[in-house]
XYZ file of C-alpha atoms in Angstrom:
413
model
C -15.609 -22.192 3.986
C -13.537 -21.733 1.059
C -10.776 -24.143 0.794
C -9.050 -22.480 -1.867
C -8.983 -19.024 -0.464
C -7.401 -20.513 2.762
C -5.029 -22.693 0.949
C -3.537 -20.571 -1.622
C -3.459 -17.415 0.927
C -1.312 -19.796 3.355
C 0.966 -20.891 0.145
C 0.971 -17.155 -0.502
C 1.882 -15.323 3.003
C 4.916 -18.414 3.921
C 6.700 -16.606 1.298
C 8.828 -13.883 2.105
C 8.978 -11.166 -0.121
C 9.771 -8.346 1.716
C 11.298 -4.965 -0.332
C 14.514 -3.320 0.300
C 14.601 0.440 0.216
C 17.755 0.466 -0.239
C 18.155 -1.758 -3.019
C 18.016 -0.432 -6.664
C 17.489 -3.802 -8.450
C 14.381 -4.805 -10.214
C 12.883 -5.992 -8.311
C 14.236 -4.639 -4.710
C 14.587 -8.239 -3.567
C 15.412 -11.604 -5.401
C 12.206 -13.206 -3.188
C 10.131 -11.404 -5.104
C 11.364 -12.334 -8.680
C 11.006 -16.059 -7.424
C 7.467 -15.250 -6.414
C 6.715 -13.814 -9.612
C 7.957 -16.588 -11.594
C 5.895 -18.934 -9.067
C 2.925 -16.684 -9.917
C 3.107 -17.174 -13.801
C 3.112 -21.082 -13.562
C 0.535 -20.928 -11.118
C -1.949 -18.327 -13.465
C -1.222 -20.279 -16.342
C -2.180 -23.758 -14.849
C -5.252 -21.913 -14.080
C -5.972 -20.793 -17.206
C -5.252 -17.494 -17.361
C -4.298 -16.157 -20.853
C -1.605 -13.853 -21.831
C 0.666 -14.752 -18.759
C 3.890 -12.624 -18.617
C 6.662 -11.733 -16.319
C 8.099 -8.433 -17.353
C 11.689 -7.854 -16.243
C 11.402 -4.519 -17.013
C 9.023 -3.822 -14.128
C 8.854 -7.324 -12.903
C 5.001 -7.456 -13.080
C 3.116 -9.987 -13.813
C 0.466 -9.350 -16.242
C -2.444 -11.662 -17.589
C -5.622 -11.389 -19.009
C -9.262 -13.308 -18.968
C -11.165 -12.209 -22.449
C -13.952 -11.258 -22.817
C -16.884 -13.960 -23.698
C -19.372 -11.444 -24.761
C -19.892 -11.775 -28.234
C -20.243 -8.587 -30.667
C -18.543 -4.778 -31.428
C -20.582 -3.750 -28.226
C -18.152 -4.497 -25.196
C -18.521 -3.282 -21.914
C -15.151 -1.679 -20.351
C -12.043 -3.695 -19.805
C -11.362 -3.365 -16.492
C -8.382 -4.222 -14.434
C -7.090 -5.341 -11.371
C -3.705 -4.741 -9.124
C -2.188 -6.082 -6.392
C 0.751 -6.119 -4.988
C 3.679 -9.321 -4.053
C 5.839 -7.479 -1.681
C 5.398 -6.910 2.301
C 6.159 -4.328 4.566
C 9.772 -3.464 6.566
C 8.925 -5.913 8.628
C 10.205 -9.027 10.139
C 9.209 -11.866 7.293
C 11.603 -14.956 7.667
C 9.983 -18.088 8.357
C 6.195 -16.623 8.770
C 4.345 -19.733 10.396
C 0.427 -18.323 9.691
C -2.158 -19.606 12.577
C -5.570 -20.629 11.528
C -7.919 -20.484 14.495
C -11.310 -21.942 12.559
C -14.719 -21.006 14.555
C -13.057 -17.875 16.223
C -14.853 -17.452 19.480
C -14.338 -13.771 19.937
C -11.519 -14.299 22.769
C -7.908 -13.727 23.243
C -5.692 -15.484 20.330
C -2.235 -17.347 21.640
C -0.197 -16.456 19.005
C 2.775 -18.415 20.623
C 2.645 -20.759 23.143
C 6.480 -20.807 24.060
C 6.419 -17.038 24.465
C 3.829 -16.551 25.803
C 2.233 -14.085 23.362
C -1.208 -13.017 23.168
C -3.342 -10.327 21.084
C -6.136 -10.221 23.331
C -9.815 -8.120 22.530
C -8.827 -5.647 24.868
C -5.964 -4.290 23.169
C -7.518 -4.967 19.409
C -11.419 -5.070 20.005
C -11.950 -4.957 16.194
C -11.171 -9.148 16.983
C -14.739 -9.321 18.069
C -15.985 -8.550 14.497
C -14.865 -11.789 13.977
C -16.628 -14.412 15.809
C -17.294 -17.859 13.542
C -15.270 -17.069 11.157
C -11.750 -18.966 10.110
C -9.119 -16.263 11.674
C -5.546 -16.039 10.417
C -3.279 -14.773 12.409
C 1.229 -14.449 12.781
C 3.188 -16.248 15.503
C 4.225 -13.082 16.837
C 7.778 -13.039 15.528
C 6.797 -11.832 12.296
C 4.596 -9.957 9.965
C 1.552 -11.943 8.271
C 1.745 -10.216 4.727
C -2.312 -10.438 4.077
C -1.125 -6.751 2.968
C -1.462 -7.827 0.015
C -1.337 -11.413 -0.014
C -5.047 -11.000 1.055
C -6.000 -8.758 -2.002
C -3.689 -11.485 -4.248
C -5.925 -14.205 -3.287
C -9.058 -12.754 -3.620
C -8.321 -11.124 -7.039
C -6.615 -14.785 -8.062
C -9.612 -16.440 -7.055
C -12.600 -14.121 -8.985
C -10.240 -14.993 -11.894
C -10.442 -18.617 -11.652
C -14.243 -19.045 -10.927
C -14.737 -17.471 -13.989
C -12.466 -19.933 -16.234
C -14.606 -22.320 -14.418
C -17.365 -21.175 -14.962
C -17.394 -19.566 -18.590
C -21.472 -19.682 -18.512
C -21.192 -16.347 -16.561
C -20.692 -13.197 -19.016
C -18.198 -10.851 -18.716
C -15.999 -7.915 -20.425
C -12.182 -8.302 -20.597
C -10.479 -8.621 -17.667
C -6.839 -7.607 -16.833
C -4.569 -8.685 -13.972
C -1.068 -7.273 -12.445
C 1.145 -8.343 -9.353
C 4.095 -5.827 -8.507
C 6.564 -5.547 -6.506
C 7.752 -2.881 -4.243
C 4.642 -0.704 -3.554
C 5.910 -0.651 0.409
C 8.863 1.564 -0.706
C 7.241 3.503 -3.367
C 8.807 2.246 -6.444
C 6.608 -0.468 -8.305
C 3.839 1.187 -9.762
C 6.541 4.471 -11.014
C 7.954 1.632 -13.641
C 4.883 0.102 -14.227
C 4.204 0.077 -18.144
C 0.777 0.416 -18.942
C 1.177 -0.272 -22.686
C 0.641 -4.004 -22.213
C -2.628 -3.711 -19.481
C -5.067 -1.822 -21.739
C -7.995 -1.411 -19.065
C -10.258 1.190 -19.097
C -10.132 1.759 -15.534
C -8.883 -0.990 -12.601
C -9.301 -1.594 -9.260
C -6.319 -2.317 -6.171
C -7.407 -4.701 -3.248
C -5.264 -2.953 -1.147
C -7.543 -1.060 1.792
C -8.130 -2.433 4.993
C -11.385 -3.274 6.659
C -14.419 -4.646 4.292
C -16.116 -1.649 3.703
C -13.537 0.682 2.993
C -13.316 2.448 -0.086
C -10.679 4.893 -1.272
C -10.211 7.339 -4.035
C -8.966 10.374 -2.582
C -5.127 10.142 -1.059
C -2.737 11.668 0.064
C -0.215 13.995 -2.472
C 3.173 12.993 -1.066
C 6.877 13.969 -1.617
C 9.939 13.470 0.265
C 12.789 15.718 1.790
C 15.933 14.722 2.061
C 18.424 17.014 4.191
C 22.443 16.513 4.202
C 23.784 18.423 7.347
C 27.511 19.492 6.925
C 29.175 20.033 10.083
C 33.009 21.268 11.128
C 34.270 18.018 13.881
C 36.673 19.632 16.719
C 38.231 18.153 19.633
C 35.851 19.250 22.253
C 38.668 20.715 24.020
C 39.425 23.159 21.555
C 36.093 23.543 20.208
C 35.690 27.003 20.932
C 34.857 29.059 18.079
C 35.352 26.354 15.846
C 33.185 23.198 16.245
C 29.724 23.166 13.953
C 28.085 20.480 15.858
C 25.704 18.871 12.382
C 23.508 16.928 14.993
C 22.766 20.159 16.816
C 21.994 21.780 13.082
C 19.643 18.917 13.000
C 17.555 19.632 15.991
C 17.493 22.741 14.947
C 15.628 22.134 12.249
C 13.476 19.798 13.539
C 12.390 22.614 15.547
C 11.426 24.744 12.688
C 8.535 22.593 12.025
C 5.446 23.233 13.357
C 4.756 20.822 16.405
C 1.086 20.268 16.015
C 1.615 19.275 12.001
C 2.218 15.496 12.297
C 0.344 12.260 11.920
C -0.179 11.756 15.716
C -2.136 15.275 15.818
C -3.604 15.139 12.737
C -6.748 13.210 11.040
C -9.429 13.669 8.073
C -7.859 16.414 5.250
C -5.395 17.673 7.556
C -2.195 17.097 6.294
C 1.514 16.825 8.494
C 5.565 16.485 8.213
C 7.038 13.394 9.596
C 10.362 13.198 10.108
C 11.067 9.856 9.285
C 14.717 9.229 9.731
C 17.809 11.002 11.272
C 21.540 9.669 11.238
C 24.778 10.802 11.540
C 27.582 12.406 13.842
C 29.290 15.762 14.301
C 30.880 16.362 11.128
C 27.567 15.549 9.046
C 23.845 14.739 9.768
C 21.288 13.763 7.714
C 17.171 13.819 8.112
C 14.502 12.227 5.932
C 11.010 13.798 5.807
C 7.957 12.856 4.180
C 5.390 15.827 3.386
C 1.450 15.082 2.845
C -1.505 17.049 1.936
C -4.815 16.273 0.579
C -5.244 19.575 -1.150
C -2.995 20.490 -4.199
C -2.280 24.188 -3.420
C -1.395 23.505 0.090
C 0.723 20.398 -0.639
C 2.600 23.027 -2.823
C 2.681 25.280 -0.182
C 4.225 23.150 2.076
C 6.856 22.535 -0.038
C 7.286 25.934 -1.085
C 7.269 26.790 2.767
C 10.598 24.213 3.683
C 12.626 25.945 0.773
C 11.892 29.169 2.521
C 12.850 28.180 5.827
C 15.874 26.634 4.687
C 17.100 29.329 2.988
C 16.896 31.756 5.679
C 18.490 28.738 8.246
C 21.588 28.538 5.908
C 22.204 32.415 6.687
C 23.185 31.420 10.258
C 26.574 30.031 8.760
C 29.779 30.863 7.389
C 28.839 29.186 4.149
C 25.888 26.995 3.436
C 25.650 24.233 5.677
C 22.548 22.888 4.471
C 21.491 20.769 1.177
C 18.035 19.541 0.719
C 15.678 18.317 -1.802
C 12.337 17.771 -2.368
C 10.932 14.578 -4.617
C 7.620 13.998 -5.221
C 6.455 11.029 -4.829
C 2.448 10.566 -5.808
C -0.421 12.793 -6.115
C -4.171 12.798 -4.592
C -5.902 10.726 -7.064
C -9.068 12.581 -6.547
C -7.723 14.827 -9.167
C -8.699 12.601 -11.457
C -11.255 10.497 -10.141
C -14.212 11.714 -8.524
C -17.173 9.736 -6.848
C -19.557 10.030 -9.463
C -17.315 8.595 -11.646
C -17.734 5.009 -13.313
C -15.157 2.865 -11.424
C -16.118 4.434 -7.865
C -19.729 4.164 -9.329
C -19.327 0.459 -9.716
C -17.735 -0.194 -6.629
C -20.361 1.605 -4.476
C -23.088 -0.313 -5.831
C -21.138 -3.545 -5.619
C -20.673 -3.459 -1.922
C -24.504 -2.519 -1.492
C -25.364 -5.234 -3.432
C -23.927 -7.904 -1.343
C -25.082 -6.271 1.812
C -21.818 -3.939 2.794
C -21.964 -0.776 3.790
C -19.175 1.485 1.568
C -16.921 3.975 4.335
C -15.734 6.044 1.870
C -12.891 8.264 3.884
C -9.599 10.072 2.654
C -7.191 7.787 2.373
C -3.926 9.310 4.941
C -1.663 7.579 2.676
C -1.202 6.211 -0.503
C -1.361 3.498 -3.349
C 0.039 1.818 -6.693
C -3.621 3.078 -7.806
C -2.356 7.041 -7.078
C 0.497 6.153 -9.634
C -1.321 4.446 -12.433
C -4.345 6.706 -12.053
C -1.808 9.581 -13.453
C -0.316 7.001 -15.877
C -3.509 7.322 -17.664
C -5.996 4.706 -15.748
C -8.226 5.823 -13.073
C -7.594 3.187 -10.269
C -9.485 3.563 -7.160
C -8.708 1.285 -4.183
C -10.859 -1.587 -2.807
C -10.857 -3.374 0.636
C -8.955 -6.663 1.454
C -10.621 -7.451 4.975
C -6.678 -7.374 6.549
C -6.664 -5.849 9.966
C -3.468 -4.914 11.903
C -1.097 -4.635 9.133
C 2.774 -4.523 9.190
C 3.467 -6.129 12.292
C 2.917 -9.177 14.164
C -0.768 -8.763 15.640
C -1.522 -8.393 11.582
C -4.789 -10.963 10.878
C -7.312 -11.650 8.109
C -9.981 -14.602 7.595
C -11.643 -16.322 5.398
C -14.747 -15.064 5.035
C -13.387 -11.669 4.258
C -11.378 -12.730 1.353
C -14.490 -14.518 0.367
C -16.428 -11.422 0.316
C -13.566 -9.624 -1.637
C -14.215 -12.065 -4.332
C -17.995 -11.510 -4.146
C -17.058 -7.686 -4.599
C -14.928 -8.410 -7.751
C -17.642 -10.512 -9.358
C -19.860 -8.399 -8.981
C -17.925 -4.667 -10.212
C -17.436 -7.374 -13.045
C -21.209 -8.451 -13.613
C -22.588 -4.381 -12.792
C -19.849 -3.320 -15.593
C -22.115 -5.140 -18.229
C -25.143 -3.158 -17.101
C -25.558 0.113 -19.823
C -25.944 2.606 -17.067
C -23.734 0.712 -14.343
């Protein structure tokens, strides 16, 4: 077992640094600035090069160079994760290490009395002999992306220890705020001149992801006319009623629960408010381009026409994109996804290459210019308090790095 995987992921996932959607600062919470700053002392001491903390985007950025001598270089590649966890309990995260797993159910607290047991999350069984991490159950783990931190971290220091082993240049970032959508939009690419990069941000080892989601969001204000209900004949325009309304306008069969694969949905994803004004929150995904635009196009029709209903227009909305199928600009004969494939063959994993139904900092940067396709992290259960990861999957995460980084130097990778 690898102690330092273990130890620094622990270090890592005590930390809370949770994002704030509602927050506008840079970064959304103060946690992770202080993790950051943690982060560039810790990079440095390991001899990272370049180490900076950019306030403008609050990433941290470093770089390994390259110890190939010559003109003829082989790509500079790069690799992302991100600091920040999910909306999500994260105060006082107390990880459990259960070493020589035995496959049955994990006590995640004794004085509650709380279990995650195989029948409710079989996929524990995958597990057996291996060092398992697990939550408390009062809070979320944060191996999304703690996980894909440490094993990223770690490829980086075994090769400043061991600088016998070639390799091209190498480029590292750790953002914040890819749980609300906001990180990777200020990233600035100037300073992290890779060719192509990598995020450790998937799931189960194995998984493999360049196609996602395109995604925007609708936002609906809902003005209403408040009346005593005694005297509300005539007069009352109930906005909560306008709202279900609306909601009813959508098809029913369009929305994650129902749909898998390349079939794409509306969620409604918040609704607030009283009778005098109502608000709703929507997100809007498709795989496909022309149908993501349809589906847009397809709410400002039915809007329209609702507003007609009224005395005056009673409903505002907008639409904000918010990332874009990268498989618009990454395909899977392409070098990154190339190198990735043959990396997980190599040490004996099978690639699941599926649609991603969701999104990534590497959808973002991928149309900022550098085609980022998303690796796994070996987390399981993520964003809530049955979230786990072990050892040996981080530990295979590394192998996967080293070796994208050792196939790179191959002429026809």
């Amino acid at each position: 077992m690898n102690n330092n995987h273990l130890q620094r992921f622990l270090r890592y996932a005590k930390i809370n640094t949770r994002s704030d959607i509602n927050s506008d600062a840079i970064p959304s919470t103060p946690s992770q600035w202080e993790f950051a700053e943690m982060l560039v002392e810790e990079l440095t001491a390991l001899g990272f090069e370049a180490v900076q903390l950019d306030p403008r985007d609050a990433y941290v950025v470093a770089k390994i160079s390259s110890n190939i001598e010559g003109d003829s270089q082989p790509p500079a590649i790069g690799w992302i994760a991100h600091i920040d966890t999910a909306d999500y309990p994260a105060d006082n995260i107390k990880p459990q290490v259960h070493d020589n797993y035995d496959g049955e159910n994990v006590l995640l607290n004794k004085e509650t009395n709380h279990w995650m047991t195989t029948e409710e999350f079989p996929n524990l069984k995958n597990y057996i002999g291996e060092t398992l991490i697990t939550t408390d159950g009062t809070t979320l783990l944060g191996a999304d992306d703690k996980a894909g931190m440490v094993s990223i971290i770690e490829a980086g220091r075994y090769l400043i220890e061991h600088p016998e082993i070639k390799h091209g240049e190498l480029w590292f970032a750790f953002g914040p705020d890819e749980e609300i959508g906001k990180g990777a939009h200020r990233f600035e690419t100037d300073k992290f001149p890779a060719e192509f990069a990598y995020t450790a941000d998937s799931g189960v080892i194995g998984k493999l992801e360049y196609e996602t989601f395109n995604a925007a969001r609708l936002a609906i204000e809902i003005e209403g006319t408040s009346v005593h209900p005694g005297q509300a004949y005539g007069q009352m325009v109930n906005a909560l009623s306008i709202a279900a309304d609306i909601h009813q306008l959508f098809p029913k069969d369009e929305v994650p629960e129902k749909t898998k694969g390349y079939q794409g949905f509306y969620m409604l994803s918040n609704i607030s408010g009283q009778l005098d004004k109502a608000q709703m929150t929507y997100i809007i995904r498709d795989h496909d381009w022309d149908k993501f635009e349809d589906r847009k196009n397809w709410i400002a029709e039915q809007l329209t026409q609702f507003n007609q209903r009224f005395d005056r227009p009673r409903v505002k909305y907008e639409i904000q994109d918010q990332y874009y199928n990268m498989a618009n600009k990454i395909s899977k004969e392409s070098l990154p996804v190339q190198l990735a494939i043959k990396s997980y063959e190599a040490n004996g994993i099978t690639p699941d290459i599926q649609p991603f139904r969701g999104g990534t900092d590497g959808c973002i940067i991928t149309y900022k210019g550098i085609p980022t396709p998303n690796i796994c992290t070996g987390a399981e259960n993520l964003h809530g308090c049955y979230e786990f990861v072990t050892v040996e999957s981080m530990e295979k995460v590394t192998d996967i790095i080293l070796t994208i980084i050792e196939l790179s130097l191959e002429k026809e990778a």
